[in-house]
Short mmCIF file of C-alpha atoms in Angstrom, two decimals:
data_model
loop_
_atom_site.label_atom_id
_atom_site.label_comp_id
_atom_site.label_asym_id
_atom_site.label_seq_id
_atom_site.Cartn_x
_atom_site.Cartn_y
_atom_site.Cartn_z
CA UNK A 1 24.44 -47.76 89.91
CA UNK A 2 23.62 -50.41 92.27
CA UNK A 3 22.92 -48.05 94.71
CA UNK A 4 19.76 -46.27 93.68
CA UNK A 5 18.75 -49.96 92.43
CA UNK A 6 18.51 -50.87 95.55
CA UNK A 7 16.78 -48.16 97.14
CA UNK A 8 14.26 -48.57 93.94
CA UNK A 9 13.81 -52.78 95.58
CA UNK A 10 13.53 -50.17 98.65
CA UNK A 11 10.12 -48.08 97.84
CA UNK A 12 8.92 -51.99 95.68
CA UNK A 13 8.37 -53.28 99.83
CA UNK A 14 7.47 -50.46 101.71
CA UNK A 15 3.95 -50.85 102.98
CA UNK A 16 2.19 -48.74 100.07
CA UNK A 17 2.90 -50.81 97.22
CA UNK A 18 1.93 -54.13 99.40
CA UNK A 19 -1.46 -52.59 99.78
CA UNK A 20 -2.12 -49.46 98.71
CA UNK A 21 -6.27 -50.26 98.96
CA UNK A 22 -7.11 -47.93 95.55
CA UNK A 23 -4.90 -46.82 92.54
CA UNK A 24 -4.70 -49.79 90.02
CA UNK A 25 -6.23 -52.54 92.56
CA UNK A 26 -9.12 -51.46 92.16
CA UNK A 27 -9.10 -52.45 88.59
CA UNK A 28 -7.23 -56.17 90.34
CA UNK A 29 -10.97 -55.56 91.35
CA UNK A 30 -12.70 -55.36 87.51
CA UNK A 31 -10.26 -58.31 86.49
CA UNK A 32 -11.63 -61.08 89.65
CA UNK A 33 -15.24 -59.21 88.70
CA UNK A 34 -14.70 -60.65 85.00
CA UNK A 35 -13.06 -63.75 86.92
CA UNK A 36 -16.07 -64.74 89.00
CA UNK A 37 -18.47 -63.96 86.97
CA UNK A 38 -17.13 -66.44 84.07
CA UNK A 39 -16.38 -69.21 85.84
CA UNK A 40 -18.31 -69.07 88.91
CA UNK A 41 -21.60 -67.68 87.32
CA UNK A 42 -20.94 -70.16 84.65
CA UNK A 43 -20.83 -72.77 87.05
CA UNK A 44 -24.13 -71.95 88.41
CA UNK A 45 -25.94 -71.23 85.12
CA UNK A 46 -25.31 -74.70 83.67
CA UNK A 47 -28.10 -76.05 85.56
CA UNK A 48 -29.98 -74.68 82.27
CA UNK A 49 -28.18 -77.77 80.29
CA UNK A 50 -28.19 -80.13 82.92
CA UNK A 51 -32.61 -81.20 81.95
CA UNK A 52 -30.88 -81.10 77.60
CA UNK A 53 -28.01 -82.67 78.70
CA UNK A 54 -30.57 -85.05 80.20
CA UNK A 55 -32.86 -86.25 77.35
CA UNK A 56 -30.12 -86.16 74.63
CA UNK A 57 -27.68 -88.70 75.78
CA UNK A 58 -30.81 -91.32 77.73
CA UNK A 59 -28.42 -90.84 80.85
CA UNK A 60 -29.70 -90.44 84.42
CA UNK A 61 -29.44 -87.64 87.09
CA UNK A 62 -25.94 -88.84 89.06
CA UNK A 63 -25.06 -89.50 85.41
CA UNK A 64 -25.36 -85.63 83.57
CA UNK A 65 -24.46 -84.40 87.17
CA UNK A 66 -20.22 -85.36 87.17
CA UNK A 67 -20.20 -82.77 84.25
CA UNK A 68 -20.52 -80.17 86.52
CA UNK A 69 -18.51 -82.14 89.47
CA UNK A 70 -15.24 -83.03 87.64
CA UNK A 71 -14.99 -79.03 86.88
CA UNK A 72 -15.24 -77.75 89.94
CA UNK A 73 -12.97 -81.00 91.91
CA UNK A 74 -10.56 -80.17 89.05
CA UNK A 75 -10.91 -76.61 89.74
CA UNK A 76 -9.72 -77.09 93.04
CA UNK A 77 -7.92 -79.50 92.67
CA UNK A 78 -4.99 -77.62 90.66
CA UNK A 79 -5.45 -75.45 92.14
CA UNK A 80 -1.78 -75.69 94.18
CA UNK A 81 -0.45 -75.80 90.78
CA UNK A 82 -1.94 -72.34 89.53
CA UNK A 83 -0.60 -70.75 93.22
CA UNK A 84 2.76 -72.26 92.60
CA UNK A 85 3.32 -71.41 88.79
CA UNK A 86 1.63 -68.35 90.35
CA UNK A 87 4.98 -68.33 93.06
CA UNK A 88 7.10 -68.78 90.77
CA UNK A 89 6.36 -66.31 87.69
CA UNK A 90 4.01 -64.26 88.45
CA UNK A 91 -0.24 -64.62 88.06
CA UNK A 92 -0.38 -62.38 85.38
CA UNK A 93 0.35 -65.01 83.06
CA UNK A 94 -1.42 -67.99 85.45
CA UNK A 95 -4.88 -66.44 84.44
CA UNK A 96 -3.67 -66.11 81.45
CA UNK A 97 -3.95 -69.52 80.20
CA UNK A 98 -6.47 -70.51 82.19
CA UNK A 99 -8.53 -68.40 80.38
CA UNK A 100 -6.72 -69.76 77.21
CA UNK A 101 -8.22 -73.64 78.49
CA UNK A 102 -11.41 -72.44 79.70
CA UNK A 103 -12.57 -71.65 75.72
CA UNK A 104 -10.79 -74.42 74.98
CA UNK A 105 -13.15 -76.41 76.80
CA UNK A 106 -16.26 -75.47 75.86
CA UNK A 107 -15.11 -75.59 72.07
CA UNK A 108 -14.12 -78.58 72.06
CA UNK A 109 -17.48 -79.95 74.08
CA UNK A 110 -19.68 -78.40 72.28
CA UNK A 111 -18.68 -81.64 69.43
CA UNK A 112 -18.85 -84.70 72.61
CA UNK A 113 -20.88 -87.38 71.00
CA UNK A 114 -21.52 -89.17 74.72
CA UNK A 115 -21.18 -87.46 78.68
CA UNK A 116 -17.31 -89.54 78.19
CA UNK A 117 -16.44 -86.22 76.17
CA UNK A 118 -18.26 -83.84 78.65
CA UNK A 119 -15.85 -85.07 81.24
CA UNK A 120 -13.23 -85.15 79.31
CA UNK A 121 -13.66 -81.13 78.09
CA UNK A 122 -15.78 -79.00 80.19
CA UNK A 123 -14.68 -80.99 83.12
CA UNK A 124 -11.09 -81.34 82.97
CA UNK A 125 -10.10 -78.82 79.57
CA UNK A 126 -12.33 -76.47 81.23
CA UNK A 127 -12.05 -77.15 85.49
CA UNK A 128 -8.33 -76.99 84.76
CA UNK A 129 -8.33 -73.56 83.17
CA UNK A 130 -10.61 -72.33 86.49
CA UNK A 131 -8.02 -73.71 89.02
CA UNK A 132 -5.24 -70.97 87.03
CA UNK A 133 -7.87 -68.22 86.86
CA UNK A 134 -9.22 -68.07 90.44
CA UNK A 135 -6.87 -68.57 93.21
CA UNK A 136 -3.87 -66.00 92.00
CA UNK A 137 -6.52 -63.29 91.30
CA UNK A 138 -7.78 -63.89 94.10
CA UNK A 139 -4.94 -63.21 96.02
CA UNK A 140 -3.75 -60.22 93.64
CA UNK A 141 -6.50 -58.98 95.12
CA UNK A 142 -6.02 -59.86 98.61
CA UNK A 143 -2.35 -57.99 98.37
CA UNK A 144 -4.06 -54.87 96.76
CA UNK A 145 -5.97 -54.61 99.71
CA UNK A 146 -5.41 -54.37 103.90
CA UNK A 147 -8.09 -51.96 105.08
CA UNK A 148 -10.70 -52.60 103.19
CA UNK A 149 -10.26 -56.02 102.19
CA UNK A 150 -13.42 -57.72 101.98
CA UNK A 151 -15.06 -54.60 100.26
CA UNK A 152 -13.03 -55.17 98.02
CA UNK A 153 -13.35 -58.53 97.24
CA UNK A 154 -17.34 -58.64 98.09
CA UNK A 155 -17.61 -56.60 95.01
CA UNK A 156 -14.92 -58.59 93.28
CA UNK A 157 -17.36 -61.64 93.38
CA UNK A 158 -20.91 -59.91 92.50
CA UNK A 159 -20.03 -60.73 89.26
CA UNK A 160 -21.39 -64.18 90.60
CA UNK A 161 -24.39 -62.82 91.58
CA UNK A 162 -24.46 -60.60 88.22
CA UNK A 163 -23.79 -63.45 85.96
CA UNK A 164 -26.40 -65.97 87.52
CA UNK A 165 -28.74 -63.59 87.11
CA UNK A 166 -28.53 -62.84 83.22
CA UNK A 167 -26.54 -65.66 82.37
CA UNK A 168 -29.65 -68.56 82.70
CA UNK A 169 -32.26 -66.87 80.74
CA UNK A 170 -29.23 -65.87 78.33
CA UNK A 171 -27.99 -70.15 77.84
CA UNK A 172 -32.34 -70.92 77.84
CA UNK A 173 -32.05 -68.54 75.05
CA UNK A 174 -28.52 -69.97 73.63
CA UNK A 175 -30.17 -73.49 73.97
CA UNK A 176 -33.38 -72.60 71.96
CA UNK A 177 -32.13 -70.14 69.12
CA UNK A 178 -28.24 -72.44 68.95
CA UNK A 179 -28.74 -75.28 70.71
CA UNK A 180 -26.65 -77.54 73.38
CA UNK A 181 -23.96 -77.19 71.18
CA UNK A 182 -24.07 -73.63 69.63
CA UNK A 183 -24.75 -72.03 72.62
CA UNK A 184 -21.65 -73.75 74.42
CA UNK A 185 -19.63 -71.96 71.48
CA UNK A 186 -20.91 -68.81 72.89
CA UNK A 187 -19.81 -70.33 76.07
CA UNK A 188 -15.99 -70.76 74.83
CA UNK A 189 -15.66 -67.50 73.52
CA UNK A 190 -17.81 -65.97 76.64
CA UNK A 191 -14.40 -67.13 78.61
CA UNK A 192 -11.00 -66.19 76.73
CA UNK A 193 -11.86 -62.93 77.80
CA UNK A 194 -10.43 -63.85 80.98
CA UNK A 195 -7.57 -64.00 79.24
CA UNK A 196 -7.67 -60.18 78.51
CA UNK A 197 -8.55 -60.10 82.97
CA UNK A 198 -5.21 -61.67 83.56
CA UNK A 199 -3.69 -59.42 81.43
CA UNK A 200 -5.18 -56.82 83.74
CA UNK A 201 -3.46 -57.90 86.59
CA UNK A 202 0.03 -55.96 87.79
CA UNK A 203 2.32 -57.54 90.03
CA UNK A 204 3.98 -55.70 93.36
CA UNK A 205 7.14 -57.12 93.17
CA UNK A 206 8.64 -60.69 91.97
CA UNK A 207 7.31 -63.94 92.74
CA UNK A 208 8.08 -65.64 95.67
CA UNK A 209 10.52 -67.33 94.84
CA UNK A 210 12.18 -66.23 92.39
CA UNK A 211 12.82 -63.34 95.20
CA UNK A 212 14.43 -66.15 97.61
CA UNK A 213 16.09 -67.98 94.90
CA UNK A 214 17.87 -64.58 94.03
CA UNK A 215 18.95 -63.96 97.86
CA UNK A 216 19.64 -67.86 98.52
CA UNK A 217 23.15 -68.07 97.62
CA UNK A 218 24.83 -70.80 100.09
CA UNK A 219 22.07 -73.45 99.10
CA UNK A 220 23.50 -76.38 96.72
CA UNK A 221 20.85 -76.92 93.92
CA UNK A 222 18.59 -79.87 95.39
CA UNK A 223 18.32 -77.80 98.60
CA UNK A 224 17.83 -75.09 96.00
CA UNK A 225 14.84 -76.71 94.25
CA UNK A 226 13.62 -78.84 97.16
CA UNK A 227 12.85 -75.82 99.16
CA UNK A 228 11.39 -73.80 95.91
CA UNK A 229 9.65 -76.96 95.56
CA UNK A 230 7.94 -76.24 99.26
CA UNK A 231 7.74 -72.22 98.99
CA UNK A 232 5.49 -72.28 96.16
CA UNK A 233 3.42 -74.95 97.75
CA UNK A 234 3.41 -74.27 101.45
CA UNK A 235 3.23 -77.49 102.71
CA UNK A 236 4.35 -76.51 105.97
CA UNK A 237 0.35 -75.56 106.30
CA UNK A 238 -0.41 -79.58 106.24
CA UNK A 239 0.74 -79.60 109.97
CA UNK A 240 -0.88 -76.16 110.87
CA UNK A 241 -4.72 -77.19 113.50
CA UNK A 242 -6.50 -74.27 111.78
CA UNK A 243 -5.40 -74.16 108.58
CA UNK A 244 -6.71 -77.53 108.17
CA UNK A 245 -9.71 -76.98 110.41
CA UNK A 246 -10.95 -74.64 108.27
CA UNK A 247 -10.04 -77.54 105.73
CA UNK A 248 -12.55 -79.60 107.26
CA UNK A 249 -15.02 -76.44 106.94
CA UNK A 250 -14.80 -75.65 103.47
CA UNK A 251 -14.97 -78.06 102.28
CA UNK A 252 -18.12 -79.11 104.09
CA UNK A 253 -19.43 -76.56 102.43
CA UNK A 254 -18.23 -76.82 99.32
CA UNK A 255 -20.37 -80.83 99.56
CA UNK A 256 -23.97 -78.43 100.09
CA UNK A 257 -23.15 -75.09 98.34
CA UNK A 258 -22.78 -75.50 94.97
CA UNK A 259 -26.17 -78.26 95.38
CA UNK A 260 -28.64 -75.68 93.53
CA UNK A 261 -27.29 -74.18 91.28
CA UNK A 262 -26.66 -78.28 89.55
CA UNK A 263 -30.52 -78.83 90.78
CA UNK A 264 -32.90 -76.36 91.81
CA UNK A 265 -33.31 -75.43 87.82
CA UNK A 266 -34.59 -79.27 87.94
CA UNK A 267 -36.51 -79.24 90.38
CA UNK A 268 -38.93 -75.70 89.61
CA UNK A 269 -39.63 -77.92 86.38
CA UNK A 270 -39.85 -81.13 88.42
CA UNK A 271 -42.98 -79.04 90.50
CA UNK A 272 -44.41 -77.72 87.39
CA UNK A 273 -42.67 -74.97 86.46
CA UNK A 274 -41.63 -73.48 82.98
CA UNK A 275 -38.35 -73.66 81.81
CA UNK A 276 -38.32 -69.94 81.68
CA UNK A 277 -39.38 -70.10 84.95
CA UNK A 278 -37.14 -71.93 86.57
CA UNK A 279 -34.10 -70.41 84.53
CA UNK A 280 -35.83 -66.96 85.96
CA UNK A 281 -35.81 -68.59 89.50
CA UNK A 282 -31.60 -68.29 89.49
CA UNK A 283 -32.26 -65.04 88.43
CA UNK A 284 -33.78 -63.59 91.24
CA UNK A 285 -30.96 -65.56 93.26
CA UNK A 286 -28.23 -64.08 91.30
CA UNK A 287 -29.36 -60.69 92.17
CA UNK A 288 -30.02 -61.62 96.17
CA UNK A 289 -26.97 -62.80 95.22
CA UNK A 290 -25.11 -59.83 94.93
CA UNK A 291 -26.58 -57.47 96.80
CA UNK A 292 -25.36 -60.01 99.79
CA UNK A 293 -22.23 -59.76 98.26
CA UNK A 294 -21.57 -55.94 99.14
CA UNK A 295 -23.89 -56.22 102.00
CA UNK A 296 -21.28 -58.69 103.61
CA UNK A 297 -18.00 -56.82 102.41
CA UNK A 298 -19.00 -53.29 103.76
CA UNK A 299 -20.35 -54.46 106.65
CA UNK A 300 -16.71 -57.00 107.92
CA UNK A 301 -15.54 -53.36 107.64
CA UNK A 302 -16.90 -51.77 110.13
CA UNK A 303 -14.75 -54.02 112.41
CA UNK A 304 -18.25 -54.22 114.82
CA UNK A 305 -17.66 -58.42 114.48
CA UNK A 306 -15.36 -60.77 113.64
CA UNK A 307 -15.13 -62.29 110.59
CA UNK A 308 -14.72 -65.86 111.31
CA UNK A 309 -18.61 -65.34 113.48
CA UNK A 310 -20.35 -63.68 110.25
CA UNK A 311 -18.79 -66.55 108.86
CA UNK A 312 -20.67 -68.82 110.40
CA UNK A 313 -23.89 -66.84 111.13
CA UNK A 314 -24.49 -67.06 107.50
CA UNK A 315 -23.22 -69.70 106.76
CA UNK A 316 -26.19 -72.22 109.23
CA UNK A 317 -29.14 -69.52 107.70
CA UNK A 318 -27.89 -70.51 104.90
CA UNK A 319 -28.33 -74.48 105.24
CA UNK A 320 -31.40 -73.65 106.80
CA UNK A 321 -32.68 -71.68 104.03
CA UNK A 322 -31.33 -74.57 101.36
CA UNK A 323 -33.30 -77.30 103.76
CA UNK A 324 -36.05 -74.64 102.89
CA UNK A 325 -35.89 -75.24 99.19
CA UNK A 326 -37.65 -78.42 98.82
CA UNK A 327 -41.58 -76.98 100.57
CA UNK A 328 -41.37 -73.83 98.96
CA UNK A 329 -44.13 -75.96 95.92
CA UNK A 330 -45.62 -72.05 95.52
CA UNK A 331 -44.14 -69.86 93.33
CA UNK A 332 -44.01 -67.31 94.92
CA UNK A 333 -42.50 -69.00 97.79
CA UNK A 334 -40.16 -70.83 95.68
CA UNK A 335 -39.50 -67.06 95.04
CA UNK A 336 -38.61 -65.77 98.38
CA UNK A 337 -36.70 -69.43 100.19
CA UNK A 338 -34.05 -68.42 97.08
CA UNK A 339 -33.62 -64.61 97.85
CA UNK A 340 -32.49 -65.90 101.14
CA UNK A 341 -30.72 -68.15 99.48
CA UNK A 342 -29.13 -66.12 97.84
CA UNK A 343 -28.44 -63.04 99.90
CA UNK A 344 -27.26 -65.95 102.34
CA UNK A 345 -24.97 -67.36 99.36
CA UNK A 346 -23.26 -63.88 98.92
CA UNK A 347 -22.66 -62.93 101.57
CA UNK A 348 -20.13 -66.05 103.62
CA UNK A 349 -18.47 -66.24 99.57
CA UNK A 350 -16.16 -62.97 100.02
CA UNK A 351 -15.86 -64.32 103.79
CA UNK A 352 -14.34 -67.78 103.76
CA UNK A 353 -11.47 -65.99 101.75
CA UNK A 354 -10.99 -63.73 103.98
CA UNK A 355 -10.52 -65.14 107.09
CA UNK A 356 -7.55 -67.13 105.57
CA UNK A 357 -5.04 -64.64 106.30
CA UNK A 358 -6.53 -64.02 110.05
CA UNK A 359 -5.68 -67.95 110.05
CA UNK A 360 -2.38 -68.89 108.33
CA UNK A 361 -1.15 -64.81 107.96
CA UNK A 362 -0.23 -62.48 105.11
CA UNK A 363 2.72 -64.62 103.94
CA UNK A 364 1.76 -67.21 103.19
CA UNK A 365 -2.08 -66.40 101.62
CA UNK A 366 -1.19 -67.98 98.27
CA UNK A 367 -0.61 -70.73 98.86
CA UNK A 368 -2.88 -71.67 101.88
CA UNK A 369 -5.71 -70.34 99.03
CA UNK A 370 -3.96 -73.37 96.67
CA UNK A 371 -3.82 -75.44 99.48
CA UNK A 372 -7.41 -74.94 100.40
CA UNK A 373 -9.24 -75.48 97.56
CA UNK A 374 -7.25 -78.98 97.06
CA UNK A 375 -8.78 -79.96 100.53
CA UNK A 376 -12.47 -78.64 99.38
CA UNK A 377 -12.09 -80.23 95.91
CA UNK A 378 -12.82 -83.38 97.60
CA UNK A 379 -16.61 -82.20 98.52
CA UNK A 380 -17.19 -80.65 95.58
CA UNK A 381 -16.73 -83.75 93.60
CA UNK A 382 -19.15 -85.97 95.40
CA UNK A 383 -22.36 -83.53 96.69
CA UNK A 384 -24.13 -82.72 93.26
CA UNK A 385 -23.44 -86.66 92.67
CA UNK A 386 -24.72 -87.27 96.02
CA UNK A 387 -27.52 -85.12 95.20
CA UNK A 388 -28.27 -87.17 92.45
CA UNK A 389 -28.23 -90.31 93.85
CA UNK A 390 -30.54 -89.00 96.27
CA UNK A 391 -33.26 -87.85 93.53
CA UNK A 392 -32.78 -91.23 91.00
CA UNK A 393 -33.53 -93.55 94.38
CA UNK A 394 -36.42 -91.41 95.11
CA UNK A 395 -37.78 -89.82 92.30
CA UNK A 396 -37.93 -86.31 93.53
CA UNK A 397 -35.47 -83.40 94.79
CA UNK A 398 -36.30 -83.80 98.81
CA UNK A 399 -33.49 -85.43 99.89
CA UNK A 400 -31.09 -83.90 98.27
CA UNK A 401 -31.47 -80.04 99.72
CA UNK A 402 -32.46 -81.47 102.70
CA UNK A 403 -28.82 -83.33 101.98
CA UNK A 404 -26.92 -79.81 101.14
CA UNK A 405 -28.16 -78.09 104.37
CA UNK A 406 -26.94 -80.23 106.26
CA UNK A 407 -23.41 -80.31 104.36
CA UNK A 408 -23.32 -77.33 105.28
CA UNK A 409 -24.58 -76.45 109.12
CA UNK A 410 -22.39 -79.39 109.76
CA UNK A 411 -19.38 -76.69 108.07
CA UNK A 412 -20.33 -74.56 111.17
CA UNK A 413 -19.75 -76.37 113.61
CA UNK A 414 -16.59 -77.41 112.76
CA UNK A 415 -16.00 -73.37 112.06
CA UNK A 416 -16.90 -73.24 115.69
CA UNK A 417 -14.17 -75.57 116.76
CA UNK A 418 -11.09 -72.69 114.83
CA UNK A 419 -8.25 -71.99 116.74
CA UNK A 420 -9.44 -68.16 118.93
CA UNK A 421 -12.61 -67.82 117.86
CA UNK A 422 -14.24 -67.52 120.85
CA UNK A 423 -12.28 -64.35 121.77
CA UNK A 424 -14.49 -61.38 121.09
CA UNK A 425 -11.19 -59.51 119.77
CA UNK A 426 -9.07 -61.01 116.86
CA UNK A 427 -5.93 -62.67 117.61
CA UNK A 428 -2.90 -61.03 117.12
CA UNK A 429 -1.39 -62.11 113.46
CA UNK A 430 0.13 -65.87 113.40
CA UNK A 431 4.11 -65.06 113.08
CA UNK A 432 6.29 -67.02 110.41
CA UNK A 433 8.22 -69.32 110.35
CA UNK A 434 11.23 -68.86 111.14
CA UNK A 435 14.02 -68.58 108.97
CA UNK A 436 17.85 -67.76 109.06
CA UNK A 437 18.68 -64.20 108.17
CA UNK A 438 20.42 -64.98 105.06
CA UNK A 439 17.49 -66.76 103.45
CA UNK A 440 15.25 -63.23 104.15
CA UNK A 441 13.87 -61.48 100.77
CA UNK A 442 13.34 -58.11 99.74
CA UNK A 443 8.91 -59.92 99.68
CA UNK A 444 9.58 -61.53 103.33
CA UNK A 445 10.42 -57.50 105.22
CA UNK A 446 7.24 -55.59 102.83
CA UNK A 447 4.90 -58.79 103.95
CA UNK A 448 5.90 -58.39 107.54
CA UNK A 449 5.09 -54.77 107.56
CA UNK A 450 1.73 -55.16 105.88
CA UNK A 451 1.04 -57.94 109.27
CA UNK A 452 2.52 -54.71 111.26
CA UNK A 453 0.58 -52.31 109.88
CA UNK A 454 -2.27 -54.25 109.78
CA UNK A 455 -3.21 -56.07 113.46
CA UNK A 456 -4.87 -55.34 115.70
CA UNK A 457 -3.14 -53.04 119.10
CA UNK A 458 -2.72 -54.55 121.84
CA UNK A 459 -5.48 -53.03 124.34
CA UNK A 460 -8.32 -54.14 122.27
CA UNK A 461 -6.91 -58.81 121.76
CA UNK A 462 -5.46 -59.67 125.35
CA UNK A 463 -5.47 -62.59 124.55
CA UNK A 464 -2.66 -63.06 126.93
CA UNK A 465 -5.04 -66.45 129.15
CA UNK A 466 -5.85 -67.90 125.93
CA UNK A 467 -3.83 -71.36 126.98
CA UNK A 468 -4.05 -72.30 123.40
CA UNK A 469 -0.76 -72.18 120.87
CA UNK A 470 -0.79 -73.29 117.37
CA UNK A 471 2.30 -75.36 116.79
CA UNK A 472 3.76 -75.55 113.61
#
């Protein structure tokens, strides 16, 4: 009875099961599509509520900006917890719990009587739900795809652009028809759909920590607990030079990336356009975002340019387009700049996640995504309030958009200091830390085979003369 069971485990550890590049993987991509729409597409469109909250509660732009910033910071701050929970329990139950919390936060927010209530509901509760959803879903898509990973990520993230196109005028209509409280109730109902998205995630094998625990028979309980914590959170990455460098870059990206989605509607109304014209600006940005994500993923999978180089190009163009938003005072000009901004924002997003396995290796990708979003939460927490403070201080949004673009340009410069960045060919896959054979699990072998099958031949990657070696 044991021999057939072992054969079945060996089949599960095959490269095809690790990265089938299709099949049920496209269903997981569909789950990412809906989840990204109901997380970041919704966050992008919350600017419609920004004006309503300022008028209803009589608070400053800076104070209201903290609602989105707290939610975004929670989504990123708690990502290591979602990654660790997924390593222990699997992605499916974690994502389903996140869908429940995200909907619950909006339903409770509809009964808010002060900004503090919105901080606790839309910020903390919904933000925690977003954290439990996003990282495990992204990691699941990466595990299902190797050769077409960038395209799969781009298609999955098109939900953000489509939601940006549809949600802004929809939310404006809901606010006018049901007031902001009724609109938040509808958002809560929409968010509950992410419970079904989590149910669609089919794991390729047992959770990482569980498999390692089953195969570690010589460790005592204390060391086993410590080992599970380290494995779940991937704490060794905090001494990884490439990971730390990229974390700083992503933090700077995050400080400027979401500012237009918080203040672009308010800026459009501030310079004289009506509420529907202002909402349409976000919609146009969303359409361009969709095209940018698909085009970026398709071109990246052609292999003609390294993903890190493409990321730098799109980030630089995104920063420049943000700085041009205050210059566009005519509606047609604002639409043109918004199209450029949306395309570049969409193009950089799948690359920002797709380069993570190239930096840390597929074996530690899930933990890296969690830690990465924990660190970048600093930028998400401070970016929008800083933008709101600049508006309150100057009376206009000009400096707010210039600051947002500056953050992205600085992040671009930091990205250019990554190890092997100036090489024209991709580096060899990062090797994981050496472990004893008794601690190796079936999933270790599965991931190593995936890495070896996805690596670039040495004749295409002559990096022996590069003096840098990333010691961990």
